[in-house]
Coordinates of C-alpha atoms and ligand atoms in Angstrom, one line a residue:
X1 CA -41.2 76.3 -47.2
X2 CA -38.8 73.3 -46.6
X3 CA -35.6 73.2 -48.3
X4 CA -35.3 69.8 -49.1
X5 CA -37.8 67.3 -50.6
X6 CA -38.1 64.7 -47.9
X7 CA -36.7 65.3 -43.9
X8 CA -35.3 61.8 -44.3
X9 CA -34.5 59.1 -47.2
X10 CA -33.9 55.8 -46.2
X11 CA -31.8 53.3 -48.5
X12 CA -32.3 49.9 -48.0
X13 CA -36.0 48.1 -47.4
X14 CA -34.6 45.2 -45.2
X15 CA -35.5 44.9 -41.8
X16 CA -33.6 47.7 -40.9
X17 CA -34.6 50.4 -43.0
X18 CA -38.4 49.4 -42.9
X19 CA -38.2 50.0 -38.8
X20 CA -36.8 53.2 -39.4
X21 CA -39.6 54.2 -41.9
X22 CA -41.8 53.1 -39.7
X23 CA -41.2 55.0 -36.6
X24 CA -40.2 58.2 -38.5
X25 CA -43.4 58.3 -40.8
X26 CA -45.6 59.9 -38.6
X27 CA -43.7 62.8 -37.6
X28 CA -41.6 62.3 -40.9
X29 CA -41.6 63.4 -44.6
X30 CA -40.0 60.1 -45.9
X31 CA -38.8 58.1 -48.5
X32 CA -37.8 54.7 -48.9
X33 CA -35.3 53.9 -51.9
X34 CA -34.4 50.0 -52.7
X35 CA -32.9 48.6 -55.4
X36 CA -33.6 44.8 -55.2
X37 CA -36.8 42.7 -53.4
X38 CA -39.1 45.1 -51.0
X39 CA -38.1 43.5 -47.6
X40 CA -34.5 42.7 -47.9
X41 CA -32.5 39.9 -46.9
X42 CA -34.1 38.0 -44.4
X43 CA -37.4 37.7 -45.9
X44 CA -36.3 37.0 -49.1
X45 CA -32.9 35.5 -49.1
X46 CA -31.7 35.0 -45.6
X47 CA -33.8 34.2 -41.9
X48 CA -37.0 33.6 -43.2
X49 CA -37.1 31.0 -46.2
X50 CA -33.9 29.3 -44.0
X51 CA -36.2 28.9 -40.9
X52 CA -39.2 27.2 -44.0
X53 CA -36.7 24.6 -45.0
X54 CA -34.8 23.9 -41.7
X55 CA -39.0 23.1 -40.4
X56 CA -39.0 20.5 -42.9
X57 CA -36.0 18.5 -42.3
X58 CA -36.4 19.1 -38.6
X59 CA -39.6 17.2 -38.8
X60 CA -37.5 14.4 -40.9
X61 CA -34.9 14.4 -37.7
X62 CA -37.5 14.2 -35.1
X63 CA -39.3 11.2 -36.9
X64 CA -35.8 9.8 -36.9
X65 CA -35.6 10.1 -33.5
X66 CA -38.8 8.3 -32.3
X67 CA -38.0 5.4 -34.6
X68 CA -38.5 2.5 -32.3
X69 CA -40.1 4.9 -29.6
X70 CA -43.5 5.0 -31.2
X71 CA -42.4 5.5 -34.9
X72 CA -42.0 3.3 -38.1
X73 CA -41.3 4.5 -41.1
X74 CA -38.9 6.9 -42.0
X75 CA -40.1 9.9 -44.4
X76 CA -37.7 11.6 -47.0
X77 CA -37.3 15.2 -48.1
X78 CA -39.2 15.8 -51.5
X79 CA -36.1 18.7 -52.3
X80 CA -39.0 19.9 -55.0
X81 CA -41.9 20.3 -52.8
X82 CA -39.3 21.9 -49.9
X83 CA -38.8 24.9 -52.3
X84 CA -42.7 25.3 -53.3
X85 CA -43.1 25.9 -49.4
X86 CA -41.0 28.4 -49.4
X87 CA -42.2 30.2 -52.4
X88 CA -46.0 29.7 -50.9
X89 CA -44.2 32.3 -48.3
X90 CA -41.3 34.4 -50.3
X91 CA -43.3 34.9 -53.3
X92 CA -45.3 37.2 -51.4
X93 CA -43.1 39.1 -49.7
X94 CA -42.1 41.8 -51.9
X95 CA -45.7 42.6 -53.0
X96 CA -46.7 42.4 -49.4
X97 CA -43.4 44.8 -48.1
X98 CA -44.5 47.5 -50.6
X99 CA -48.3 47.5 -50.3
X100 CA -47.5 47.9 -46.5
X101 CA -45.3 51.3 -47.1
X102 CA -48.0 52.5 -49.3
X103 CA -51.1 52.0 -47.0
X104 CA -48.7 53.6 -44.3
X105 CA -48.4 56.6 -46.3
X106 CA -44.6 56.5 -46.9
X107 CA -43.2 57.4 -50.2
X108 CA -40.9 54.2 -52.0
X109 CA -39.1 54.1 -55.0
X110 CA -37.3 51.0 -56.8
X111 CA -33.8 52.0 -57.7
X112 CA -30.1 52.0 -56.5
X113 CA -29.6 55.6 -54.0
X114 CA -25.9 57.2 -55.1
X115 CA -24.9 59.9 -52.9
X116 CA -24.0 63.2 -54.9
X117 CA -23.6 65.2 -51.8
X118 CA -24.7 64.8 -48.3
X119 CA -28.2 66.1 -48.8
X120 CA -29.1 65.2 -52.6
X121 CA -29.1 61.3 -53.9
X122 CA -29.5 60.4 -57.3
X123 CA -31.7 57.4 -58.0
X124 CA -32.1 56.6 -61.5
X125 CA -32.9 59.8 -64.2
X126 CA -34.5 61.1 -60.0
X127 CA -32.3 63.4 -58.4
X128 CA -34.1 63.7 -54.5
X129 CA -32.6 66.5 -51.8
X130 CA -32.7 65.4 -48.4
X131 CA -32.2 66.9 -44.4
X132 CA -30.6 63.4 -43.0
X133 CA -30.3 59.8 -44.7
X134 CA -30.0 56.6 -43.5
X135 CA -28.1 53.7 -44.7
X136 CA -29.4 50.6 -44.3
X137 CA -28.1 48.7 -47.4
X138 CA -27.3 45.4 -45.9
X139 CA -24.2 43.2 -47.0
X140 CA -23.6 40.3 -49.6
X141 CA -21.6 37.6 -49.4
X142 CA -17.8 37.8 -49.6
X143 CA -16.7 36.2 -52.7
X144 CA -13.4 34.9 -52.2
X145 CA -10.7 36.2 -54.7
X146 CA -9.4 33.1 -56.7
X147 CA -8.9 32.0 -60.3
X148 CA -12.5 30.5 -61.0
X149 CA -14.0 32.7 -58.4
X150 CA -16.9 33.8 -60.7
X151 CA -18.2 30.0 -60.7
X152 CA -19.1 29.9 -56.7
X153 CA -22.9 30.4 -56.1
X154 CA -24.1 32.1 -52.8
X155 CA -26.5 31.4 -50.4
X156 CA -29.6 33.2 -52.5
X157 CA -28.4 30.7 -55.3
X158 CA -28.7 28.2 -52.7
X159 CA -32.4 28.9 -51.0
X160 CA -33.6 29.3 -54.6
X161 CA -32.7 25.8 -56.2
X162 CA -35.7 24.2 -57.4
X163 CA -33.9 21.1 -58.2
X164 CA -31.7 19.2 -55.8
X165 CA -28.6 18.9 -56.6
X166 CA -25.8 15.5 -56.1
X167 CA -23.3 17.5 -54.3
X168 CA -22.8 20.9 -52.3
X169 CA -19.5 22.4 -50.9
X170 CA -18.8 25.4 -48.9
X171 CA -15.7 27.4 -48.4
X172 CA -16.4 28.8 -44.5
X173 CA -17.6 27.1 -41.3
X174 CA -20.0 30.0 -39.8
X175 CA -23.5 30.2 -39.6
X176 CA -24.4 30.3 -43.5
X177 CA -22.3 27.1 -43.9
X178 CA -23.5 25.1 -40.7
X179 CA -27.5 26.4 -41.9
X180 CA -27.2 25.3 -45.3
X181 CA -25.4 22.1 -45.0
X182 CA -27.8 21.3 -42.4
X183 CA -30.2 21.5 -44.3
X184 CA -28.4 19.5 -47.7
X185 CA -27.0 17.0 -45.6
X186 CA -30.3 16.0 -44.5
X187 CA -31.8 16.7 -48.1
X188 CA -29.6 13.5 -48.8
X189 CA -27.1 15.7 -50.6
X190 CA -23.4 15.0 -50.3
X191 CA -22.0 18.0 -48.7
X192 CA -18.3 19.2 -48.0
X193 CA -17.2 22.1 -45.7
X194 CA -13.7 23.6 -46.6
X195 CA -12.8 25.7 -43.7
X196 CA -9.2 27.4 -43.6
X197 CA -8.1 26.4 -40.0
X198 CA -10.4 24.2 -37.6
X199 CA -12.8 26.3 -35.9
X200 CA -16.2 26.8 -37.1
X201 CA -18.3 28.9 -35.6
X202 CA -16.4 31.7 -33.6
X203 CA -18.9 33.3 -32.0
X204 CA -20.3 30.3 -29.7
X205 CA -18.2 28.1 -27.5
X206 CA -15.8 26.0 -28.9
X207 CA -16.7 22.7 -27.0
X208 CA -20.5 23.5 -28.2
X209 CA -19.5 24.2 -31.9
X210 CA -17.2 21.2 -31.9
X211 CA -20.2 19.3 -31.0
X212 CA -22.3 20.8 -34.0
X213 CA -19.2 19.4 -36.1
X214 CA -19.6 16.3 -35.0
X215 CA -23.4 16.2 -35.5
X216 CA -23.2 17.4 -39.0
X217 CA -20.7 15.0 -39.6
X218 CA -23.0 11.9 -38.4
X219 CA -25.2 13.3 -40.8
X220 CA -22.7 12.4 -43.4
X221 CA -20.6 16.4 -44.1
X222 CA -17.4 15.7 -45.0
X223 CA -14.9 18.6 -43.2
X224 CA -11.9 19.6 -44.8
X225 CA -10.3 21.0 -41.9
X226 CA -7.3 23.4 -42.4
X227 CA -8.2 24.0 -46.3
X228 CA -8.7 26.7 -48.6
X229 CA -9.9 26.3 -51.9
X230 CA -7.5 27.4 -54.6
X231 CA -9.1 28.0 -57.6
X232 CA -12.2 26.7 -59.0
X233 CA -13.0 25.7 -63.0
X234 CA -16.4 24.3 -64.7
X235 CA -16.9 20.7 -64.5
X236 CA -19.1 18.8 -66.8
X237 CA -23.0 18.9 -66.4
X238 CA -22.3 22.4 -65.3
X239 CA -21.2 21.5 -61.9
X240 CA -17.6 22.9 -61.0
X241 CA -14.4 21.5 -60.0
X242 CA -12.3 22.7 -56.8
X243 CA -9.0 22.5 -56.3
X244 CA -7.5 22.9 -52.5
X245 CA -4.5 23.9 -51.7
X246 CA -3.4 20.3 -50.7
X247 CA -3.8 19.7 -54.4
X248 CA -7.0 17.7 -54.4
X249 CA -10.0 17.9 -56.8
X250 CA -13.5 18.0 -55.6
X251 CA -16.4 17.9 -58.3
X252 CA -19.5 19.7 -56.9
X253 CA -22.8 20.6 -58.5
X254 CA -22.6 24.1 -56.5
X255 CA -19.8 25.6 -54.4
X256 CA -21.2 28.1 -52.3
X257 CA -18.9 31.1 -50.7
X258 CA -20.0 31.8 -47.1
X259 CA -16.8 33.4 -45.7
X260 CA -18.3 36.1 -44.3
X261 CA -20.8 39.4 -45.8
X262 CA -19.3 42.4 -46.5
X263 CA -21.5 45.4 -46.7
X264 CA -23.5 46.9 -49.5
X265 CA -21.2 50.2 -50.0
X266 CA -19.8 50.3 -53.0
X267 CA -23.4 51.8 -55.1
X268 CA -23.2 54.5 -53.3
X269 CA -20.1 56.6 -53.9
X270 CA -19.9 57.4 -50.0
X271 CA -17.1 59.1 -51.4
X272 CA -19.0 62.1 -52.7
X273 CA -20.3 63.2 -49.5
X274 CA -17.0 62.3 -47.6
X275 CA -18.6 60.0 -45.5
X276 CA -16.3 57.2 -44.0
X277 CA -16.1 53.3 -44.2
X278 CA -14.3 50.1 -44.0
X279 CA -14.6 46.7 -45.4
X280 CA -17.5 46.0 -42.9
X281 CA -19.5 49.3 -43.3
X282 CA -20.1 52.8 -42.7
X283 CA -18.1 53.7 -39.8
X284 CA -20.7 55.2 -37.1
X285 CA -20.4 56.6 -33.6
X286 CA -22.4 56.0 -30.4
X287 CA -25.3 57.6 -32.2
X288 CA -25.7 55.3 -35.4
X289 CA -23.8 58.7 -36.7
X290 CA -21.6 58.6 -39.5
X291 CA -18.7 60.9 -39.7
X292 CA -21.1 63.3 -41.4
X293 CA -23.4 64.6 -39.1
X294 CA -26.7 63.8 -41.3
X295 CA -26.2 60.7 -42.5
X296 CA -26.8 57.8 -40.1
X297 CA -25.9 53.8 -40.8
X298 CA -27.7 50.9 -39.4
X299 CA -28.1 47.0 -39.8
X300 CA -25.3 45.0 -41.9
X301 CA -24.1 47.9 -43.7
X302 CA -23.0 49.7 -40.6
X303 CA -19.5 49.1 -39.4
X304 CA -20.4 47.4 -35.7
X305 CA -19.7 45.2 -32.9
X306 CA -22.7 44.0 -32.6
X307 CA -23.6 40.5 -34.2
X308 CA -25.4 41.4 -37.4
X309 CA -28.4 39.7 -36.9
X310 CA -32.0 40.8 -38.0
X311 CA -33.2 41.8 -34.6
X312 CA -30.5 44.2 -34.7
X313 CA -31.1 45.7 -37.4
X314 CA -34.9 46.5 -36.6
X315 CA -33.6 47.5 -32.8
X316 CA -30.9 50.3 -34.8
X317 CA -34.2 51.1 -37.4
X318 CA -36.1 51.6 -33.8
X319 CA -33.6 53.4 -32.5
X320 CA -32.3 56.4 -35.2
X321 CA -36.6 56.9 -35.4
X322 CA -36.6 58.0 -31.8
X323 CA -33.2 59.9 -32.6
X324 CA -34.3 61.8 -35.4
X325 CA -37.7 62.7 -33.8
X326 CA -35.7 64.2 -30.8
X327 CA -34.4 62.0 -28.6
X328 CA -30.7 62.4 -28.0
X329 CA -29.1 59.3 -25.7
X330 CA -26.7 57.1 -27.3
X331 CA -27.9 53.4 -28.4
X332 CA -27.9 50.9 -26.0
X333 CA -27.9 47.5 -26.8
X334 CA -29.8 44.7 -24.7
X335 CA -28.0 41.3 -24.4
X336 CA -28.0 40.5 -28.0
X337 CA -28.9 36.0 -28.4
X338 CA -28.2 34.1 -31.4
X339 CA -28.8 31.0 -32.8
X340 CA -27.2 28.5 -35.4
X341 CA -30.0 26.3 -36.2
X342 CA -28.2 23.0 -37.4
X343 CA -30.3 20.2 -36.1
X344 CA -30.9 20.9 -32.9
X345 CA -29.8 24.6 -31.9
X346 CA -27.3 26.1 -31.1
X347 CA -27.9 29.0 -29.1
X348 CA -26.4 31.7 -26.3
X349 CA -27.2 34.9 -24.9
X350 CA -24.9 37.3 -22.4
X351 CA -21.4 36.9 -21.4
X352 CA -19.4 34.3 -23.1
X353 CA -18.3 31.3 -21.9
X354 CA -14.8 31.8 -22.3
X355 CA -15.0 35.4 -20.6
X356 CA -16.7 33.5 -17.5
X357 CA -14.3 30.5 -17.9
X358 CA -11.4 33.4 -17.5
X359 CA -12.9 35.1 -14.5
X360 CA -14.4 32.2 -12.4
X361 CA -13.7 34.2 -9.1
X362 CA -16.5 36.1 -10.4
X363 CA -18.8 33.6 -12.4
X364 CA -19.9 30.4 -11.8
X365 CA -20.3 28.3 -14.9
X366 CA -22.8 25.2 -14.6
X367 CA -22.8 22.8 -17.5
X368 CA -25.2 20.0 -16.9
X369 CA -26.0 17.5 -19.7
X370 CA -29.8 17.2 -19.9
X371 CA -30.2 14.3 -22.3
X372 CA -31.6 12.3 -20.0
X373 CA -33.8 14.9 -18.2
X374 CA -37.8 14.4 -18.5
X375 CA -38.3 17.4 -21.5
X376 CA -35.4 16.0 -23.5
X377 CA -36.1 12.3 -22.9
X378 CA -39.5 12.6 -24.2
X379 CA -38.7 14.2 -27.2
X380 CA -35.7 11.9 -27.7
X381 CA -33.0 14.5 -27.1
X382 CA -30.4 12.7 -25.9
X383 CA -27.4 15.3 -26.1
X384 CA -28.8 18.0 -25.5
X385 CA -26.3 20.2 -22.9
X386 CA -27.1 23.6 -21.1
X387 CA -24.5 26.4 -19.6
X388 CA -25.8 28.6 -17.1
X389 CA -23.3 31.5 -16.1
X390 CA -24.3 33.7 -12.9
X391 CA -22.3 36.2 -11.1
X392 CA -21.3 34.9 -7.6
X393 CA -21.7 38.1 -6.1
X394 CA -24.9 39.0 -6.9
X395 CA -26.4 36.0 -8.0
X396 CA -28.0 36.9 -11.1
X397 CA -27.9 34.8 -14.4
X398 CA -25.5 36.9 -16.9
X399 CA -24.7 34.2 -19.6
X400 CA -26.5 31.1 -20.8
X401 CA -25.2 28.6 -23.8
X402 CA -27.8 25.9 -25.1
X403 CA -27.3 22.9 -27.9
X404 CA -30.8 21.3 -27.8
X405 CA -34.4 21.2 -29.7
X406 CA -35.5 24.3 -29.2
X407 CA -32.6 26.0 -27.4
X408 CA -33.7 29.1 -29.1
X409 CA -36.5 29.2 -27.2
X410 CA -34.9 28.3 -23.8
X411 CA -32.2 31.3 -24.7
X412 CA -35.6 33.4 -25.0
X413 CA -36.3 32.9 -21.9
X414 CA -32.7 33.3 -20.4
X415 CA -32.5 36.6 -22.4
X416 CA -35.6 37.7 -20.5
X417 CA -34.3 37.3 -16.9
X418 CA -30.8 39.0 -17.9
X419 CA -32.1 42.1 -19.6
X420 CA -34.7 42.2 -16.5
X421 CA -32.0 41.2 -14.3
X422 CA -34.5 39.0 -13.0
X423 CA -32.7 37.1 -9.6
X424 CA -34.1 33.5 -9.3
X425 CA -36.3 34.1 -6.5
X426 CA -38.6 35.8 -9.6
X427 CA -39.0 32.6 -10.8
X428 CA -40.7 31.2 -7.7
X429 CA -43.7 34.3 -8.5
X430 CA -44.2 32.9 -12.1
X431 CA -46.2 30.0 -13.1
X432 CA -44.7 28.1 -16.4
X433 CA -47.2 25.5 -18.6
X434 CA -45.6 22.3 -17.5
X435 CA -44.4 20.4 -18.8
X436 CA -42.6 22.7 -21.1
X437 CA -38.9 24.6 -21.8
X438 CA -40.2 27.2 -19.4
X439 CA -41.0 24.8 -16.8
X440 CA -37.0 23.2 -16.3
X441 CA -35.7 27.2 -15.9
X442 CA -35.7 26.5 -11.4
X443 CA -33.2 23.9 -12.8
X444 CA -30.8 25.9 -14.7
X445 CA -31.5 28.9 -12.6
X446 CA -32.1 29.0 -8.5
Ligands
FAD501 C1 -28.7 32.9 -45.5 C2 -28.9 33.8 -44.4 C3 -29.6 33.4 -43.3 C4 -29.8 34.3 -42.2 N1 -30.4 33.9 -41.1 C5 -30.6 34.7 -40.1 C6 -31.3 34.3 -38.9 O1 -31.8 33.2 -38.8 N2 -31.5 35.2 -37.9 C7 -31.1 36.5 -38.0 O2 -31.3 37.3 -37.1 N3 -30.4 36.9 -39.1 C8 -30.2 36.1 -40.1 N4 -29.5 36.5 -41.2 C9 -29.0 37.9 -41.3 C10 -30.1 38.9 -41.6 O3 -30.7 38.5 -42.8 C11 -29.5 40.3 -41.7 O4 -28.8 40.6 -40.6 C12 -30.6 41.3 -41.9 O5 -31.4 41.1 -43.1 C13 -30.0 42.7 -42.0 O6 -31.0 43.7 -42.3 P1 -30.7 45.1 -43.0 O7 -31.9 45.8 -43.0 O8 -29.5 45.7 -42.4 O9 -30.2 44.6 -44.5 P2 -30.9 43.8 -45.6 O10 -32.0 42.9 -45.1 O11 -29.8 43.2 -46.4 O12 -31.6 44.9 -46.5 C14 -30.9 45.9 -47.2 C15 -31.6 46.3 -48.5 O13 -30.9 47.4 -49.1 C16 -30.9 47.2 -50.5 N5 -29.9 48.0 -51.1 C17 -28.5 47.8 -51.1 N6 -27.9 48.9 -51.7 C18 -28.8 49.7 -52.1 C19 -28.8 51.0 -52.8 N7 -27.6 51.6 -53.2 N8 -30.0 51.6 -53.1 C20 -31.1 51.0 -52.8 N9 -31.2 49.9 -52.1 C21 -30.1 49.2 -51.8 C22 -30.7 45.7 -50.7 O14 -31.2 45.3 -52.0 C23 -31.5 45.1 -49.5 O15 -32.8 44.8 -50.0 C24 -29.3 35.6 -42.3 C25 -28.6 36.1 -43.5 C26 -28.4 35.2 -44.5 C27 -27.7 35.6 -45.8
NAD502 N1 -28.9 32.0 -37.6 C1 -28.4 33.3 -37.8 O1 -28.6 34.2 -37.0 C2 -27.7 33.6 -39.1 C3 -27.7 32.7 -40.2 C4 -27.0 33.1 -41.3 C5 -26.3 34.2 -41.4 N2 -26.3 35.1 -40.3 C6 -25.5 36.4 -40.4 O2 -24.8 36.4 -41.6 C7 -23.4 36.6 -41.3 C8 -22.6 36.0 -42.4 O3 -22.6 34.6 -42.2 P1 -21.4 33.7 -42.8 O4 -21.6 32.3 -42.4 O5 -21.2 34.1 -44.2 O6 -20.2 34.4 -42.0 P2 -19.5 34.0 -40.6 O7 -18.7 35.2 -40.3 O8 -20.4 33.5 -39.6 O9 -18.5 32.9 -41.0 C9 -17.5 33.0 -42.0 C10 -16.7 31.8 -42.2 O10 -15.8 31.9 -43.2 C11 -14.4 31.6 -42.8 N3 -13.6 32.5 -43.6 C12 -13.3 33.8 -43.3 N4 -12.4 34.3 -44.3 C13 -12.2 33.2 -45.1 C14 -11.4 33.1 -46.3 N5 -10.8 34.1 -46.8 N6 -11.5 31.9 -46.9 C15 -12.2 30.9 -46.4 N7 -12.9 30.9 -45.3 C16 -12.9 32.1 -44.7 C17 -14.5 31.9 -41.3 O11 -13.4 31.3 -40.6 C18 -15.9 31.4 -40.9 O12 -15.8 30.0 -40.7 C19 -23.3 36.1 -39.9 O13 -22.1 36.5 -39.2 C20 -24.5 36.5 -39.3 O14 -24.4 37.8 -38.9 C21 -27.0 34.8 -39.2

C-alpha cells in the first residue's frame, strides 16, 4: 500500500511542468495541478502568439524591403485580423494541452496548489498527499511600485488587444519591450520606451543591441533614455497619463510594465513546508533540489542562472523526470541560444562577446558585416553583421552573435557545432542546400 496519493504532483502546466509529466508518467503516479490556461505562458501569453504576430509584420518589413527590387505596393497591418490569427492558434491551446494529459493517462486538476506541508497540498476544498513535488509555476510580470501602478497593462493585456490602439509605452528595454514595440511600431502605433539608464537589452552585446535601438527607432519608437516613470493616473478615453521623473506627461492608450518577471511564489505558502526563495524563485541546488529534499523547482519559478527561456524549462522538466526515475547526476546545461526577435533577429549562443573581447589571447573574435554578401543581398538585408568567437588554441567555434533575417536560425546551427564541438574540418563532410543560411557557415567558420 503507498502512503501517499500520487509519487509526484507537479504545479504548473507550462512548458516546464508538462515535460516533467511527461517523462515521469510512465513509471509515475502523477498529477498535474494548474490554476490558469492548460499550457502556460508561452503558448498562451508569451513565445507562441509573439512569434504569430511578429510573422505578420515581418512579411510587412520584407515587402518593404523589395520595394523597387521587384515590389510595388506596400501592404499595411489589419491590427484586427493580426489578433484573429493568433486566436485561430491560442484558442486551442488549453483544450488541446488537457486532452493531451488525459489521453496520456496523467491525472490534472484546475486549481491554485498551496503547500500545507512538504508532502500534502491543498487545491481547492482537495487536500492531495504526495512523495516529491515539483514547482514549475512560472513568473509574471514585475509591476513597478508607483502611485498609479494599478493602471499599467502587461504583456498578456498586450497579445490580447483586439483593437489597435493610438499609442503604446513601456517602462523597460529587454526582450518584452524590444518584441512588443516591434511589433506596435510596425502596427503603425506610436510607441515610447522609458528605460531607467541607457542599455537595453543586457544579455546580448552592447554594440548589437545599440543597433536594435537604432532600428526600432527608424521605425519611429521614441526612447526615453535615462527615465523612470513616476507615477501614472487615468487619462481620458480610458488611456493613462505618465509622469517621468524629468516632469513630463505622456498620454498613452496602454502603458505596459516589462521590467522584468518575478516568479509565481507567493500562492503557495512555501512557507509552510520551509522551503526557501528569493525574489527570483525557489532557491535550488545542482539537482533542481530545493532546500527540502522532496520538493524540486524548475523553469521561471526556479531561482537560476540560466536565461529563463522556454527551452529551458522543458530541458529542467526533461531533466528532474530522469532524476526522479533514478538517475542521480547533476543537470548540465548545453550552450543555452536566445533570440530577440525585433525585425530582423537578434541572436547569440556560447561565450559572450565581452568575455572573449576580455581574453583575446585566448579567443579570436571575427565580426564581418554581411550586408552585402549573396544570402543577405538577395533578400535585401543590408545590415545584417555576424560574430564568430573560436578558441585559438584549439580552434573550435565557442561563441557566435548574429543581427540578421533569420539569425535564429544561423545561431541554430552555431549551437550545433559548439555543443558537438564540431572543429571546422566537420563542415567540409557535410553537404548544406545552397543557397541557404547553412550554406555561408565555411565563411563564418573554417
Ligand atoms: C511575452 C513573452 C514572450 C516570450 N517569448 C519567448 C520566446 O520567444 N522564447 C522563449 O524561449 N521564451 C519566451 N518567453 C518566456 C517563456 O514563456 C517562459 O520562459 C516559459 O513559459 C517558462 O515555462 P514554465 O513552465 O517555467 O512556466 P509557465 O509557462 O509560466 O507555466 C507555469 C504555469 O503555472 C501556473 N501556476 C502558477 N502558480 C500556480 C499554482 N499555485 N497552482 C497551480 N498552477 C499555478 C501558471 O498559471 C502557468 O500556467 C516569453 C515570455 C513572455 C511573457
Ligand atoms: N525572445 C525571447 O526569448 C523572450 C521574449 C520575451 C520574454 N522572454 C523572457 O522573459 C523575461 C522577462 O522579459 P522582460 O523584458 O520583462 O525582462 P528583461 O529582464 O529582459 O528586461 C527588463 C528591463 O526592465 C528594466 N528594469 C529593471 N528594473 C526596472 C525598474 N525598476 N524600473 C524600470 N525599468 C526596470 C531593465 O533595465 C530591462 O531593460 C526575459 O528575461 C526572458 O527570460 C524571452
Amino acid at each position: 500500500m503507498t502512503k501517499y496519493d500520487y509519487d509526484v504532483v507537479i504545479i504548473g502546466a507550462g512548458p516546464g511542468g508538462l515535460a516533467a509529466a511527461y517523462g515521469l508518467a510512465a513509471q509515475q503516479h502523477v498529477l498535474v495541478v494548474e490554476n490558469n490556461l492548460w499550457g502556460g505562458t508561452c503558448p498562451n501569453f508569451g513565445c507562441d502568439p509573439k512569434k504569430m504576430l511578429y510573422g505578420v509584420v515581418e512579411a510587412q518589413r520584407q515587402v518593404r524591403r523589395y520595394q523597387g527590387s521587384g515590389l510595388d505596393g506596400q501592404p499595411r497591418v489589419n491590427w484586427a485580423q493580426m489578433m484573429a490569427f493568433k486566436r485561430s492558434y491560442t484558442d486551442g491551446v488549453p483544450v488541446g494541452t488537457e486532452q493531451g494529459l488525459t489521453q496520456a493517462g496523467i491525472d490534472h486538476l484546475h486549481g491554485t496548489a498551496t503547500f500545507r506541508d512538504a508532502h500534502t497540498l491543498v487545491v481547492g476544498d482537495r487536500t492531495v498527499t504526495t512523495d516529491k513535488v515539483v514547482v514549475a509555476t512560472g513568473a509574471h510580470a514585475n509591476i513597478t511600485d508607483i502611485p498609479g501602478h494599478e493602471l499599467l497593462a502587461t504583456s498578456t493585456d498586450f497579445l490580447a488587444l483586439a483593437d489597435r490602439p493610438q499609442s503604446i509605452g513601456f517602462i523597460g528595454a529587454g526582450y518584452v519591450a524590444v518584441e512588443l514595440a516591434n511589433i506596435a511600431a510596425e502596427a503603425g502605433v506610436t510607441v515610447h520606451i522609458f528605460q531607467h539608464n541607457r542599455r537595453l537589452l543586457r544579455a546580448f552585446p552592447e554594440e548589437y543591441a545599440a543597433r536594435v535601438a537604432n532600428q526600432l527607432q527608424d521605425k519611429g519608437v521614441q526612447w526615453h533614455w535615462d527615465t523612470s516613470i513616476t507615477s501614472v493616473r487615468a487619462g481620458a478615453d480610458q488611456g493613462v497619463i505618465a509622469t517621468t521623473d524629468h516632469g513630463d506627461d505622456v498620454t498613452l492608450d496602454l502603458l505596459v510594465a516589462a521590467a522584468g518577471r518575478d516568479a509565481n511564489i507567493g500562492s503557495l505558502n512555501l512557507e509552510a513546508a520551509g522551503i526557501e526563495y528569493s525574489r527570483h524563485g525557489v532557491k535550488i541546488n545542482d539537482h533542481l533540489q530545493s532546500t527540502v529534499a522532496n520538493v524540486f523547482a524548475i523553469g521561471d519559478a526556479a531561482d537560476k542562472q540560466v536565461p529563463k527561456l522556454t527551452p529551458t524549462a522543458s530541458f529542467e522538466g526533461r531533466y528532474v523526470a530522469d532524476l526522479i526515475n533514478g538517475a542521480t547526476a547533476p543537470i548540465q546545461y548545453p550552450p543555452v541560444p536566445h533570440t530577440v526577435f525585433a525585425g530582423p533577429e537578434l541572436a547569440q549562443v556560447g561565450l559572450s562577446l565581452s568575455a572573449a573581447q576580455a581574453d583575446s589571447d585566448r579567443y579570436a573574435v571575427l565580426t564581418q558585416d554581411v550586408g552585402s554578401w549573396y544570402t543577405y543581398h538577395r533578400i535585401r538585408d543590408d545590415d545584417a553583421r555576424v560574430t564568430t568567437i573560436t578558441n585559438r588554441q584549439t580552434g573550435l567555434l565557442v561563441g557566435a552573435v548574429a543581427l540578421a533575417t533569420n539569425a535564429e536560425e544561423l545561431i541554430n546551427y552555431c549551437t550545433s557545432i559548439i555543443t558537438r564541438g564540431l572543429p571546422a574540418s566537420a563542415l567540409k563532410q557535410w553537404i548544406p542546400v545552397y543557397p541557404s543560411v547553412a550554406s555561408d557557415l565555411g565563411y563564418f567558420y573554417s
